Structures are given as C-alpha cells and as structure tokens.
Amino acid sequence: MALNITANRADSTLLDLPWHEPLEEWDPALLAALPRGISRHVVRFVEVSGRVIAVKEIRGDIARREYDMLRQLRRLEMPCVKAYGVIDGRTTPDGRELDACLLTRHLQFSLPYRALFSQRLRPGTADKLLDALAVLLVRLHLAGFWWGDVSLSNALFRRDADAFSAYLVDAETGQLLPALSDGQREHDLDIARVNIAGELMDLEAGGVLEEGADPILISRRMVARYEQLWGELTEVERFETGDKWRVDERIRRLNQIGFDVDELAISTDLDGTTIQIQPKVVDAGHHSRRLMRLTGLDVEENQARRLLNDLDAYQAAVGRQNDSDEMVAHDWMREVYEPIAANIPRDLARKLEPAQVFHEVLEHRWYLSERHDMDVTTQWAFADYLAEVLPAKPDEQSVVGVDTVEMPVIALFDD
Amino acid sequence: MATVKYDNATRLYPGNDKPSVDALDIDIADGEFLVLVGPSGCGKSTSLRMLAGLEEVNGGRILIDDKDVTDLSPKDRDVAMVFQNYALYPHMSVADNMGFALKIAGIDKGEIRRRVEEAAKILDLEPYLERKPKALSGGQRQRVAMGRAIVREPKVFLMDEPLSNLDAKLRVQTRTQIASLQRRLGITTVYVTHDQVEAMTMGDRVAVLKDGILQQCDSPRRMYDHPNNVFVAGFIGSPAMNLFEVPVAEGGVKFGNGVHPVDRSVLGSTGNRITLGVRPEDLEVSGEDGLPINIDVVEELGADAYVYGSVAGTDPGDRPIIARVDGRRPPMKGDVIHVKPKADHVHLFDVETGLRLGD
Ligand SMILES: Nc1ncnc2c1ncn2[C@@H]1O[C@H](COP(=O)(O)OP(=O)(O)OP(=O)(O)O)[C@@H](O)[C@H]1O
Ligand SMILES: Nc1ncnc2c1ncn2[C@@H]1O[C@H](COP(=O)(O)OP(=O)(O)OP(=O)(O)O)[C@@H](O)[C@H]1O
Ligand SMILES: [Mg+2]
Ligand SMILES: [Mg+2]
C-alpha cells in the first residue's frame, strides 16, 4: 500500500520523515525532547517546518476517528490539541505493515502533569490542576462530549495566571452525543476519580507528590469541584430586572469556588422583564501569564517580568531569535533557570521561593559584575549568593504562609 | 452471582420519533455470558447503558437479582463497565495496579489483598505481584489490566466492544481469554459487539438487535440452525446464508431447473412466493436440475473451497451466491456449476413479514 497522507494543511516536508520505520526507532536527531504523559501508544515530537508536531502510532481506523473527533471538538471551540494529519499505509522496506500515525500540533506552552510535578511546585498545585481538569470536563460535557478516559495523562496544562487551564489531548475513547445523561456524566466522573487517584498514587510511589497530599482526597475534590461548577454553569438563573444585585452575587459565588469572572454574558428574555446570566472564566497578569505559558513557572508578576527579561537576553545571546519561543524557553529552563532553582540546598530552601532566589541571583550577578568590573556568569553569581547572601536571610516560610515546604525535585521522564 | 432481566425496557431519546431500544425483553441467567449483537445503530450500546444506569429508561424495567434497579444510579447497581483503556502505573507494583481502585472505594487492606491474590491466581500473575509493570510482557500487562476489573467482584460485568482497539490477531487471542476467564469466574456478563463471529464464538446466548427491536435471543447453535427471521438468517453466519426469493410450485418451491420439496402445510400459510435460505455448506453440486451458477471467485481453504458467483443468465445481484464445494477438485473462475440445497437444510421465510415458516 502506498503512503497515504491526510493533512489539513499539506506540508511536503512531512514526506521527509522516516515513515517506513517504527516510531520507536526514529533517529533522536529528528525528535524534540519534550515531556509527555503516560500512554499506551508510542508518542514522539518532531519539528516540521518550524512547528512541533506530536506523532502517535496507532491503528489506522482509530487514528482517523480520533483525527475527526479532535476536529469536531475544535469546531465546537473546545480546548483540545489541534489535529494535523493522519499518515497511513506505512510499511517497512521489507514489507512489514506499520500502524498509522496520528499527527497533532504540539500544544504550545503546555505541560503534562508529570513535568509539572517534577518542578518545584507552589503548594496546592495538584488541586489547581484538578480544578482545571474539572473546568475542562464541564465544558466538554456541556458540548455533549462523553470522554470515557478522563485522566491527568489525557490532558495538558497551560499556566493561566494564578490557575491552570486544561486541554484535552487524547480523544480516542470519546463520543459526541446530542446531550449527556446524568448517568453518562457520572460514569466519566467515576473514571476520572479512579484514574486521577491512580496517577497521583503513582507520583506518590515515585516520591514526587507533595508530602501530605492525599491522592484519594484530591481526586474526590476534583469531582466535588466539577459538581459545583456544573451546578453554577447549568442552573438557569433568571431574575427580574430589578434584582441586578444577583449578577454580583453569582460572580461572588463563582469567586468562592475559585474562578475569577472576567466576563459575564447577560441576556434578557423576549419581554425584557427577566435577566439571564452566564459567566466566563478568565484571569489577569500579563507577564506572569506569558512566563507561565512559556516555562510553566508559577511566579508572581514582578518575578515574572524579571525572568522574562533574562529569557529574552538569553535568546539574544544564543542568537535564536528565529526559533520558536517555547523551544528556547524550554532550553533556558534547563540551562539557566533549573540549575539554580533545583540546586538550592534543602536547608536553605525555606528561605525564599525559588523564583525569588533566581531574581536575587540576577541582582547579585549585576552587583558582582559592577564590583569586579567584568561580566560574571550566572553560575558564579549563584555560588557566591549561596555562600554569602542566602544563609544570612531569615526564613521567609512563615511570611509566604504555612505548609510551604515543598517536595524535592526529581525528574520523572522515564517513559 | 446475579440474574439480569430486561422487562419491556424502552429508551426514547429526546428529539427522536422512534425508540432506540424498543420494549426489550431478555432474561439473563446467573453466570451467563450474553452477547448483544447487531448492525451499527441497532441499539446495542444503549441497551447496555440502560443496564449500567448510564441511560434513562423511559418504559419498562431493569432488574438485577429480581430487584428493580431502573431508577438506581450506576454506583448503586453493583455492575462494572469493563473499560478497554486501563493505564498501568510505572511506579506502582502489579498488586497495587490491580487493587488501587478498591482502596479508593474504601475497602480495607486485608480484603484488597485477598481479592488481588485471588485474581492473580486466576490470571497466572501470582509470581509477579510485587514487580513493576515494566518487568512484564505485553500479555501479562494486559492481564493486570483485566485484574483491575476482576477485583471489583461486581454482580455483573458489562463490556462494550472491549476489543475494538486491538488488531485482528490480538483480538482473536483476547476474545478467547475473556471468554474462558468469564467462565472461570462465573460472573454474569453482558457483552456488546457488532461482529457476529465474535458474538457466536463468545456467548452462551446471543441476542440479535435491529432498529432497537430484539430479533432473537438463543444459543449460537440454535441461532445458526434456526433463525427466526430473514434478518437473523442473513446476519448470522460467515460466509452469509444465501437468500432466494422463489415461486411456489407444485409440491414445493421452484429452485433453478427443479423443485425443492416443501411441506404443504408450510406453503398453505403464505403467498405465492417464498424466501428460501440456504447456507453455503448446505448447497451441493447437482445435475442440470439445480440452479446454474456462474463462478466469479474461488476461495480455496484446503479441504474445502468457497465459490462465489451469480445465477447464470441473470444480473449479478449485490450479494453473490456462495457455495462450499470439495476443495480437492474445485471448479474454476468462469465455470458454470449447478447447485441445489441438501434435503432438510433450507430455511423458509414469509416474503412479506420475513418470519420463519414451518420449523
Ligand atoms: N499535541 C500534543 N501536544 C503536547 N503533548 C502531546 C500532544 N499529543 C500527545 N502529547 C503527549 O503525549 C502523551 C500521550 O498521548 P495520548 O494520551 O494521546 O496517547 P495514548 O497512547 O492514546 O494514551 P492512552 O494510554 O491514555 O490511550 C500525552 O499525555 C501528552 O503528554
Ligand atoms: N444520546 C443520544 N441522543 C439521541 N440519539 C441517540 C443517542 N445515543 C444514541 N442515539 C441513537 O440511538 C440509536 C442506537 O444507538 P446505539 O449507540 O445504541 O447503537 P449501537 O448498536 O451501539 O451502534 P454502534 O455499533 O454504531 O455503536 C442510533 O440511531 C443512535 O443514533
Ligand atoms: Mg492517553
Ligand atoms: Mg488513548
């Protein structure tokens, strides 16, 4: 059978990839080393015409079905990865048939949960991830999508100011129905509860779950959050035009369950005597959002500004203005930020948050450069800072709040 | 240990004018493996979901162990929808991979251990309980996933096309595994597939659905030998049964150049045409008195061969006529052979109603 390419934007450079080889055997030089979640199929990232594409090796009919499903979801404006194409009819040179490949665009700025847990997290991140997943699930259910395999692995997370937003990445088991019954929603929630608890127990077994975090409680909270949000979003709230305070009341309630309401759709009934409201979830924070999207770092607005400046300087210094921002940011994280954030000695870790340390190291580098009248490397500045500055600082843990002792950094990209 | 009863169960989706499942009546025995089969859209999944509590029942009832569960939520029915996409967690032992869902359900450690060990025994996984999934073969990993369902010890297992993600070879293997596992466990199981071969090889009984209506529910043998109507006759069996619309003649029905004898009492109850069904293996090569077949394709299978063709001198219809012939001396493409049904091996159906005539 001849190679058969279905792509929504045909790109001839796709043909240059070694489709006649099993994905597992592709030359690492072709691959972009980005983190992934748990999966049963082989998934790799490649760069095609400056874009990062995720390639999943999977049976042809399933690939096509998932491709169609992702496109339908996009049309419904659901947050999910963008389908890019299906490659079918693959055979090895000696005639062995290979599974098809589903191609999706790498979701820019997204992080799989396992990568998030390998970073030094601010407390409560697990909960925030699950809040995001609850929002995603509510949105999908409202659109009539019965997911069937709700899990952390099957979602991607994008920083969203103080929160995350979740994107669907694996639509393999999903069905679009005119509407879901309560039983069907409950079924998805059951699966979610078990999968999420399993995934968190796995992190726990791997020693990267925040100490004291209870997988079962967290997964239950996700369901509770879903139910609450489902109620808020589906309960028809109508009131007389005189009761406009109920708009604020609705927003307050949404705030209470963790959502900043940036936009509220308000409509009146035909006769104009009643009002109906529908909130949308948005958040603020220009710099922190950009930095979060690029690096997944969860830092304050001014820290973010500082880090972004350094990232820009790095991009200029290594001459990579034409590379995609997220690739550069990924490298900057590995080469510049992580060596600092991950190497703060445990006994000093209670002093400051890592991003704050990073900020101070940059300050310290400037100070050292001035004093020595020469450019000082960040590594040197960090070493000097650890030796001379940080030990003298007071513990700021209590300032930040209780329960801020965070887990040690352990990389977890072992699949 | 449980019986299941669909009692006139009906599901009408909002906005549809016809029920997707229409007055379904099935009694499923304790420990039975029942397969729901039918073409796409016939209502198989809906029927299963009604039993699972995922779909509202608009009329009739669902009973589990004689208890009316029609209005119970999925959780309260003690049924387990077996899921094909179980993930395995790399840092957890095989035992934990099998048992963690019980922990979530609040079952105590000792009980979890007991169930996991029991499942491991059935699945031949005992020596691997403390290992990580990475150290297992593909087949063993799949059994661990099955173990996750087994340890729940539900009253009823529900499976909706659980093999649809597997390639053809693995599907056949897993099919056998599931069937034998079910028999060992003795847990009542309702299984949905669109594949009649799968249905016939796995089920104790098979229920054929079409347009939301139950056509027949019988053992695979009975279903094969005694289809209740022309739809079931054409749906069950591979290759499919040949169906001919033939005129009634003196003492029987006209078949090719001859007459196939049919009991007078059967002919009396119908019009002047009749649908005659005969399976490929029940056609035999005959003299000139049979039906002349123009052979288009010969499929050799060793001892047997199947020939596919059309009635000589007519337009080939959309379904070829299929006959099983001796594989040692098969005819060739382009040949004309004559065939007629073996005595007592025809199925007769009313042309209008499609219902079986006679026995
Ligand atoms: N477009 C994408 N952008 C970013 N990451 C992606 C993309 N597609 C896949 N991934 C990563 O690859 C992982 C596996 O993908 P996916 O869940 O589709 O595989 P799978 O084999 O179908 O999984 P499962 O075992 O759940 O069926 C995801 O968790 C995600 O981290
Ligand atoms: N949520 C729904 N709303 C409206 N109609 C539905 C809904 N779900 C299913 N149907 C319709 O009900 C009928 C039966 O669907 P069902 O999914 O049970 O069929 P099936 O036999 O399982 O088919 P398949 O093999 O394609 O899965 C179909 O006509 C389908 O379009
Ligand atoms: Mg997945
Ligand atoms: Mg999948």
Coordinates of C-alpha atoms in Angstrom, one line a residue, chain A:
Chain A
M1 CA 0.0 0.0 0.0
A2 CA 1.2 3.5 -0.8
L3 CA 1.8 6.0 1.9
N4 CA -1.3 8.0 2.4
I5 CA -1.3 11.4 4.0
T6 CA -4.3 13.3 5.2
A7 CA -3.4 16.7 6.5
N8 CA -5.5 19.8 6.9
R9 CA -2.5 21.8 5.7
A10 CA -0.4 19.7 3.3
D11 CA 3.2 20.2 4.0
S12 CA 5.7 18.4 1.7
T13 CA 8.4 18.3 4.4
L14 CA 6.2 15.7 6.1
L15 CA 7.3 13.3 3.4
D16 CA 11.0 13.7 4.5
L17 CA 10.2 11.9 7.8
P18 CA 11.1 8.2 8.0
W19 CA 7.6 6.8 7.9
H20 CA 8.9 3.4 6.9
E21 CA 10.5 3.0 10.3
P22 CA 8.6 2.2 13.6
L23 CA 8.3 5.4 15.5
E24 CA 10.2 3.9 18.4
E25 CA 13.3 3.6 16.2
W26 CA 13.4 7.1 14.8
D27 CA 16.7 8.9 14.9
P28 CA 16.8 11.0 18.1
A29 CA 18.2 13.9 16.0
L30 CA 14.7 14.2 14.4
L31 CA 13.0 14.4 17.7
A32 CA 12.2 17.3 20.0
A33 CA 12.8 16.2 23.6
L34 CA 9.6 17.5 25.2
P35 CA 7.9 15.8 28.2
R36 CA 4.9 13.5 27.8
G37 CA 2.3 11.9 30.0
I38 CA 1.7 8.1 30.4
S39 CA 0.4 6.4 27.3
R40 CA 0.0 3.0 25.8
H41 CA 1.0 4.1 22.3
V42 CA 4.3 5.4 21.2
V43 CA 4.3 9.2 21.1
R44 CA 7.2 11.4 19.8
F45 CA 7.6 15.0 18.9
V46 CA 9.2 16.2 15.6
E47 CA 9.7 19.5 14.1
V48 CA 8.0 20.1 10.7
S49 CA 8.6 23.5 9.1
G50 CA 9.4 25.2 12.4
R51 CA 6.3 23.6 14.1
V52 CA 6.5 21.0 16.7
I53 CA 4.2 18.1 15.9
A54 CA 3.2 15.2 18.2
V55 CA 3.2 11.9 16.4
K56 CA 1.2 9.0 17.9
E57 CA 1.5 5.5 16.4
I58 CA -1.9 3.9 16.4
R59 CA -4.2 1.7 14.3
G60 CA -5.4 3.4 11.2
D61 CA -9.1 3.4 11.8
I62 CA -8.7 4.7 15.3
A63 CA -6.3 7.4 14.1
R64 CA -8.8 8.6 11.6
R65 CA -11.6 8.5 14.1
E66 CA -9.5 10.5 16.7
Y67 CA -8.5 13.0 14.0
D68 CA -12.1 13.6 13.1
M69 CA -13.1 13.8 16.7
L70 CA -10.4 16.4 17.5
R71 CA -11.5 18.5 14.6
Q72 CA -15.1 18.3 15.6
L73 CA -14.2 19.4 19.1
R74 CA -12.2 22.3 17.7
R75 CA -15.2 23.4 15.7
L76 CA -17.1 23.4 19.0
E77 CA -14.4 25.6 20.4
M78 CA -13.4 23.1 23.0
P79 CA -9.8 23.4 24.4
C80 CA -8.0 20.5 22.8
V81 CA -4.9 19.8 20.7
K82 CA -5.2 20.6 17.0
A83 CA -5.4 17.6 14.7
Y84 CA -2.7 18.0 12.0
G85 CA -3.0 14.8 9.9
V86 CA -3.0 11.0 9.6
I87 CA -0.3 9.0 7.9
D88 CA -1.5 5.7 6.7
G89 CA -0.2 2.8 4.6
R90 CA 3.2 2.7 6.3
T91 CA 5.4 -0.3 5.5
T92 CA 8.9 -1.2 6.3
P93 CA 11.4 -1.7 3.5
D94 CA 11.0 -5.5 3.9
G95 CA 7.2 -5.1 3.5
R96 CA 6.0 -5.3 7.1
E97 CA 2.9 -3.2 7.8
L98 CA 3.2 -0.5 10.4
D99 CA 0.4 1.2 12.3
A100 CA -0.8 4.6 11.2
C101 CA 0.3 7.8 12.8
L102 CA -2.0 10.5 14.2
L103 CA -0.4 13.9 14.0
T104 CA -1.4 16.7 16.3
R105 CA 0.2 20.1 16.8
H106 CA 2.2 20.3 19.9
L107 CA 0.1 22.5 22.2
Q108 CA 2.3 25.5 22.7
F109 CA 3.2 26.3 26.3
S110 CA 1.5 23.2 27.6
L111 CA 2.8 20.9 30.2
P112 CA 1.9 17.3 31.0
Y113 CA 1.2 16.8 34.7
R114 CA 4.3 14.7 35.2
A115 CA 6.5 17.5 34.1
L116 CA 4.7 19.9 36.4
F117 CA 5.3 17.6 39.3
S118 CA 9.0 17.4 38.6
Q119 CA 9.3 21.1 39.1
R120 CA 9.4 22.7 42.4
L121 CA 5.7 23.5 42.9
R122 CA 3.9 26.0 44.9
P123 CA 1.6 24.4 47.4
G124 CA -1.8 23.5 46.1
T125 CA -0.7 22.9 42.6
A126 CA -2.2 19.5 42.4
D127 CA -5.5 21.0 43.4
K128 CA -5.2 23.7 40.8
L129 CA -4.5 21.1 38.1
L130 CA -7.6 19.3 39.1
D131 CA -9.6 22.4 39.2
A132 CA -8.6 23.0 35.6
L133 CA -9.5 19.4 34.7
A134 CA -12.9 19.9 36.3
V135 CA -13.4 23.0 34.2
L136 CA -12.4 21.2 31.1
L137 CA -14.7 18.3 31.8
V138 CA -17.6 20.5 32.5
R139 CA -17.0 22.3 29.2
L140 CA -16.8 19.0 27.3
H141 CA -19.9 17.7 28.9
L142 CA -21.8 20.8 28.1
A143 CA -20.8 20.3 24.5
G144 CA -22.1 16.7 24.6
F145 CA -18.7 15.0 24.6
W146 CA -18.5 11.8 26.6
W147 CA -14.8 11.4 27.2
G148 CA -14.6 7.9 28.5
D149 CA -11.0 8.2 29.6
V150 CA -10.7 11.2 31.8
S151 CA -7.2 11.4 33.3
L152 CA -4.3 13.7 34.0
S153 CA -2.3 12.0 31.3
N154 CA -5.0 12.7 28.8
A155 CA -5.0 16.4 29.4
L156 CA -2.3 19.1 29.0
F157 CA -2.0 22.0 31.3
R158 CA -1.3 25.6 30.5
R159 CA -0.5 28.1 33.1
D160 CA -3.3 30.6 33.5
A161 CA -2.2 33.3 35.8
D162 CA -2.9 32.0 39.3
A163 CA -4.5 28.9 37.9
F164 CA -4.1 26.4 35.1
S165 CA -6.2 25.7 32.1
A166 CA -6.5 22.2 30.9
Y167 CA -6.7 20.9 27.3
L168 CA -7.8 17.6 26.0
V169 CA -5.1 15.6 24.3
D170 CA -6.5 12.1 23.9
A171 CA -9.9 11.8 22.3
E172 CA -9.5 8.1 21.4
T173 CA -12.4 6.9 23.6
G174 CA -14.7 9.9 23.2
Q175 CA -18.1 10.1 21.7
L176 CA -20.1 13.2 20.7
L177 CA -23.7 12.9 21.6
P178 CA -26.6 15.4 21.4
A179 CA -26.6 15.6 25.2
L180 CA -25.3 13.6 28.1
S181 CA -27.5 11.9 30.6
D182 CA -26.7 12.3 34.3
G183 CA -25.6 8.6 34.3
Q184 CA -23.1 9.3 31.5
R185 CA -21.6 12.3 33.3
E186 CA -21.4 10.2 36.4
H187 CA -19.6 7.5 34.5
D188 CA -17.0 9.9 33.3
L189 CA -16.6 11.2 36.8
D190 CA -16.1 7.7 38.2
I191 CA -13.4 7.1 35.6
A192 CA -11.8 10.4 36.4
R193 CA -11.8 9.7 40.1
V194 CA -10.1 6.3 39.7
N195 CA -7.6 7.5 37.0
I196 CA -6.6 10.6 38.9
A197 CA -6.2 8.8 42.2
G198 CA -4.1 6.2 40.4
E199 CA -1.9 8.8 38.7
L200 CA -1.3 10.6 42.0
M201 CA -0.6 7.3 43.8
D202 CA 1.9 6.6 41.1
L203 CA 3.6 10.0 41.7
E204 CA 3.5 9.2 45.4
A205 CA 5.2 5.9 44.8
G206 CA 7.8 7.7 42.7
G207 CA 8.4 10.1 45.6
V208 CA 7.3 13.3 43.8
L209 CA 3.9 14.1 45.3
E210 CA 3.8 16.9 47.7
E211 CA 4.1 15.5 51.2
G212 CA 0.8 15.1 52.9
A213 CA -1.2 15.3 49.7
D214 CA -3.7 12.5 49.7
P215 CA -4.4 11.1 46.2
I216 CA -7.9 9.9 47.1
L217 CA -8.9 13.2 48.7
I218 CA -7.6 15.2 45.8
S219 CA -9.4 13.1 43.3
R220 CA -12.6 13.4 45.3
R221 CA -12.2 17.1 45.5
M222 CA -12.0 17.3 41.7
V223 CA -15.4 15.6 41.5
A224 CA -16.8 18.0 44.0
R225 CA -15.4 20.9 42.1
Y226 CA -17.0 19.6 38.9
E227 CA -20.4 19.1 40.6
Q228 CA -20.3 22.6 42.0
L229 CA -19.2 24.1 38.7
W230 CA -21.7 22.1 36.8
G231 CA -24.4 23.4 39.0
E232 CA -23.2 27.0 38.7
L233 CA -23.0 26.8 35.0
T234 CA -26.1 24.9 34.3
E235 CA -28.5 26.2 36.8
V236 CA -30.6 28.7 35.0
E237 CA -30.5 31.9 36.9
R238 CA -33.3 34.2 36.0
F239 CA -34.4 37.2 37.9
E240 CA -36.4 40.4 37.5
T241 CA -34.6 43.3 36.0
G242 CA -34.9 45.0 39.4
D243 CA -32.7 42.3 41.1
K244 CA -29.5 43.2 39.4
W245 CA -27.5 42.6 42.6
R246 CA -27.9 38.9 41.8
V247 CA -25.4 39.3 39.0
D248 CA -22.8 40.3 41.6
E249 CA -24.0 37.5 43.8
R250 CA -23.4 35.0 41.0
I251 CA -19.9 36.3 40.4
R252 CA -19.2 36.2 44.2
R253 CA -20.3 32.6 44.3
L254 CA -18.0 31.8 41.3
N255 CA -15.1 33.5 43.1
Q256 CA -15.8 31.4 46.1
I257 CA -15.3 28.2 44.1
G258 CA -12.1 29.6 42.7
F259 CA -13.0 31.3 39.5
D260 CA -12.2 34.9 38.6
V261 CA -15.0 36.1 36.4
D262 CA -13.7 38.4 33.8
E263 CA -16.7 38.3 31.5
L264 CA -20.3 37.7 32.1
A265 CA -22.8 37.1 29.3
I266 CA -26.1 38.7 30.1
S267 CA -29.2 38.3 28.1
T268 CA -32.8 39.4 28.6
D269 CA -35.9 37.4 27.8
L270 CA -38.1 38.5 24.9
D271 CA -40.4 40.6 27.1
G272 CA -37.5 42.2 28.8
T273 CA -38.7 41.6 32.3
T274 CA -36.2 38.9 33.2
I275 CA -32.4 38.7 33.0
Q276 CA -30.3 35.6 32.4
I277 CA -26.6 35.4 33.1
Q278 CA -23.7 33.2 32.0
P279 CA -20.2 33.7 33.4
K280 CA -16.9 33.0 31.6
V281 CA -13.6 32.2 33.3
V282 CA -10.6 34.5 32.5
D283 CA -7.7 35.8 34.5
A284 CA -5.2 38.7 34.6
G285 CA -1.5 39.1 34.8
H286 CA 0.3 39.8 31.6
H287 CA 3.9 39.0 32.5
S288 CA 3.3 36.1 34.7
R289 CA 0.9 34.6 32.2
R290 CA 3.5 34.9 29.4
L291 CA 6.2 33.4 31.5
M292 CA 3.9 30.6 32.7
R293 CA 2.9 29.7 29.2
L294 CA 6.5 29.6 28.2
T295 CA 8.0 27.8 31.1
G296 CA 5.3 26.5 33.4
L297 CA 6.8 28.5 36.2
D298 CA 4.3 29.6 38.7
V299 CA 5.7 33.0 39.9
E300 CA 4.5 36.5 40.9
E301 CA 4.0 39.3 38.4
N302 CA 7.3 41.1 39.1
Q303 CA 9.3 37.9 39.4
A304 CA 7.8 37.0 36.0
R305 CA 8.9 40.3 34.5
R306 CA 12.4 39.7 35.7
L307 CA 12.6 36.2 34.5
L308 CA 11.2 37.2 31.1
N309 CA 14.0 39.8 30.7
D310 CA 16.5 37.2 31.4
L311 CA 14.9 34.8 29.0
D312 CA 15.0 37.5 26.3
A313 CA 18.6 38.2 27.0
Y314 CA 19.4 34.5 26.7
Q315 CA 17.6 34.2 23.4
A316 CA 19.6 37.2 22.0
A317 CA 22.8 35.9 23.5
V318 CA 22.5 32.5 21.9
G319 CA 21.2 34.0 18.6
R320 CA 17.9 32.2 18.5
Q321 CA 15.5 34.9 17.7
N322 CA 14.1 32.8 14.9
D323 CA 13.4 29.8 17.0
S324 CA 10.0 29.1 18.4
D325 CA 9.7 30.8 21.8
E326 CA 8.7 27.6 23.7
M327 CA 11.7 25.7 22.4
V328 CA 14.0 28.5 23.5
A329 CA 12.2 28.7 26.8
H330 CA 12.5 25.0 27.3
D331 CA 16.2 25.2 26.9
W332 CA 16.5 28.3 29.0
M333 CA 14.7 26.5 31.8
R334 CA 17.1 23.6 31.5
E335 CA 20.3 25.6 31.2
V336 CA 19.6 28.7 33.2
Y337 CA 16.7 28.6 35.5
E338 CA 16.6 25.0 36.7
P339 CA 20.3 24.8 37.6
I340 CA 19.5 27.5 40.1
A341 CA 16.0 26.6 41.3
A342 CA 16.9 22.9 41.6
N343 CA 20.1 23.4 43.4
I344 CA 19.1 25.4 46.4
P345 CA 20.3 23.3 49.3
R346 CA 17.5 21.8 51.3
D347 CA 18.5 23.6 54.4
L348 CA 18.2 27.0 52.6
A349 CA 15.0 26.1 50.8
R350 CA 12.8 27.6 53.4
K351 CA 14.3 31.0 53.0
L352 CA 12.8 32.1 49.8
E353 CA 10.8 30.7 46.9
P354 CA 13.0 29.6 44.1
A355 CA 11.8 32.3 41.7
Q356 CA 12.7 34.8 44.3
V357 CA 16.1 33.3 44.7
F358 CA 16.5 33.4 41.0
H359 CA 15.6 37.1 41.0
E360 CA 18.1 37.8 43.7
V361 CA 20.8 35.8 42.0
L362 CA 20.4 38.0 38.9
E363 CA 20.6 41.0 41.2
H364 CA 23.7 39.6 42.8
R365 CA 25.3 38.9 39.4
W366 CA 24.8 42.6 38.5
Y367 CA 26.4 43.6 41.8
L368 CA 29.3 41.3 41.3
S369 CA 29.8 42.5 37.8
E370 CA 29.9 46.0 39.0
R371 CA 32.3 45.2 41.7
H372 CA 34.7 43.2 39.6
D373 CA 34.1 45.4 36.6
M374 CA 33.6 42.4 34.4
D375 CA 30.8 40.1 33.2
V376 CA 30.1 37.5 35.8
T377 CA 28.3 34.2 34.9
T378 CA 25.0 33.3 36.5
Q379 CA 26.6 30.1 37.9
W380 CA 29.3 32.1 39.7
A381 CA 26.8 34.5 41.0
F382 CA 24.6 31.7 42.2
A383 CA 27.5 30.0 44.0
D384 CA 28.6 33.3 45.6
Y385 CA 25.0 34.1 46.5
L386 CA 24.6 30.7 48.2
A387 CA 27.8 31.1 50.1
E388 CA 27.5 34.8 51.1
V389 CA 23.9 36.0 50.9
L390 CA 21.2 33.4 51.3
P391 CA 22.4 31.9 54.6
A392 CA 22.1 35.3 56.2
K393 CA 18.5 35.7 55.2
P394 CA 15.7 35.0 57.6
D395 CA 13.3 32.1 57.0
E396 CA 10.5 33.5 55.0
Q397 CA 8.4 30.5 55.0
S398 CA 6.1 31.9 57.6
V399 CA 5.7 35.0 55.5
V400 CA 4.6 33.1 52.5
G401 CA 2.3 31.0 54.6
V402 CA 2.3 27.7 56.4
D403 CA 2.8 24.4 54.5
T404 CA 5.2 25.8 52.1
V405 CA 7.8 23.1 52.5
E406 CA 7.8 21.6 49.0
M407 CA 8.9 18.4 47.6
P408 CA 12.4 17.8 46.3
V409 CA 13.0 18.0 42.6
I410 CA 13.0 14.6 40.9
A411 CA 13.0 14.3 37.2
L412 CA 10.4 11.8 36.0
F413 CA 10.7 11.5 32.3
D414 CA 11.2 7.8 32.3
D415 CA 8.7 6.5 29.8

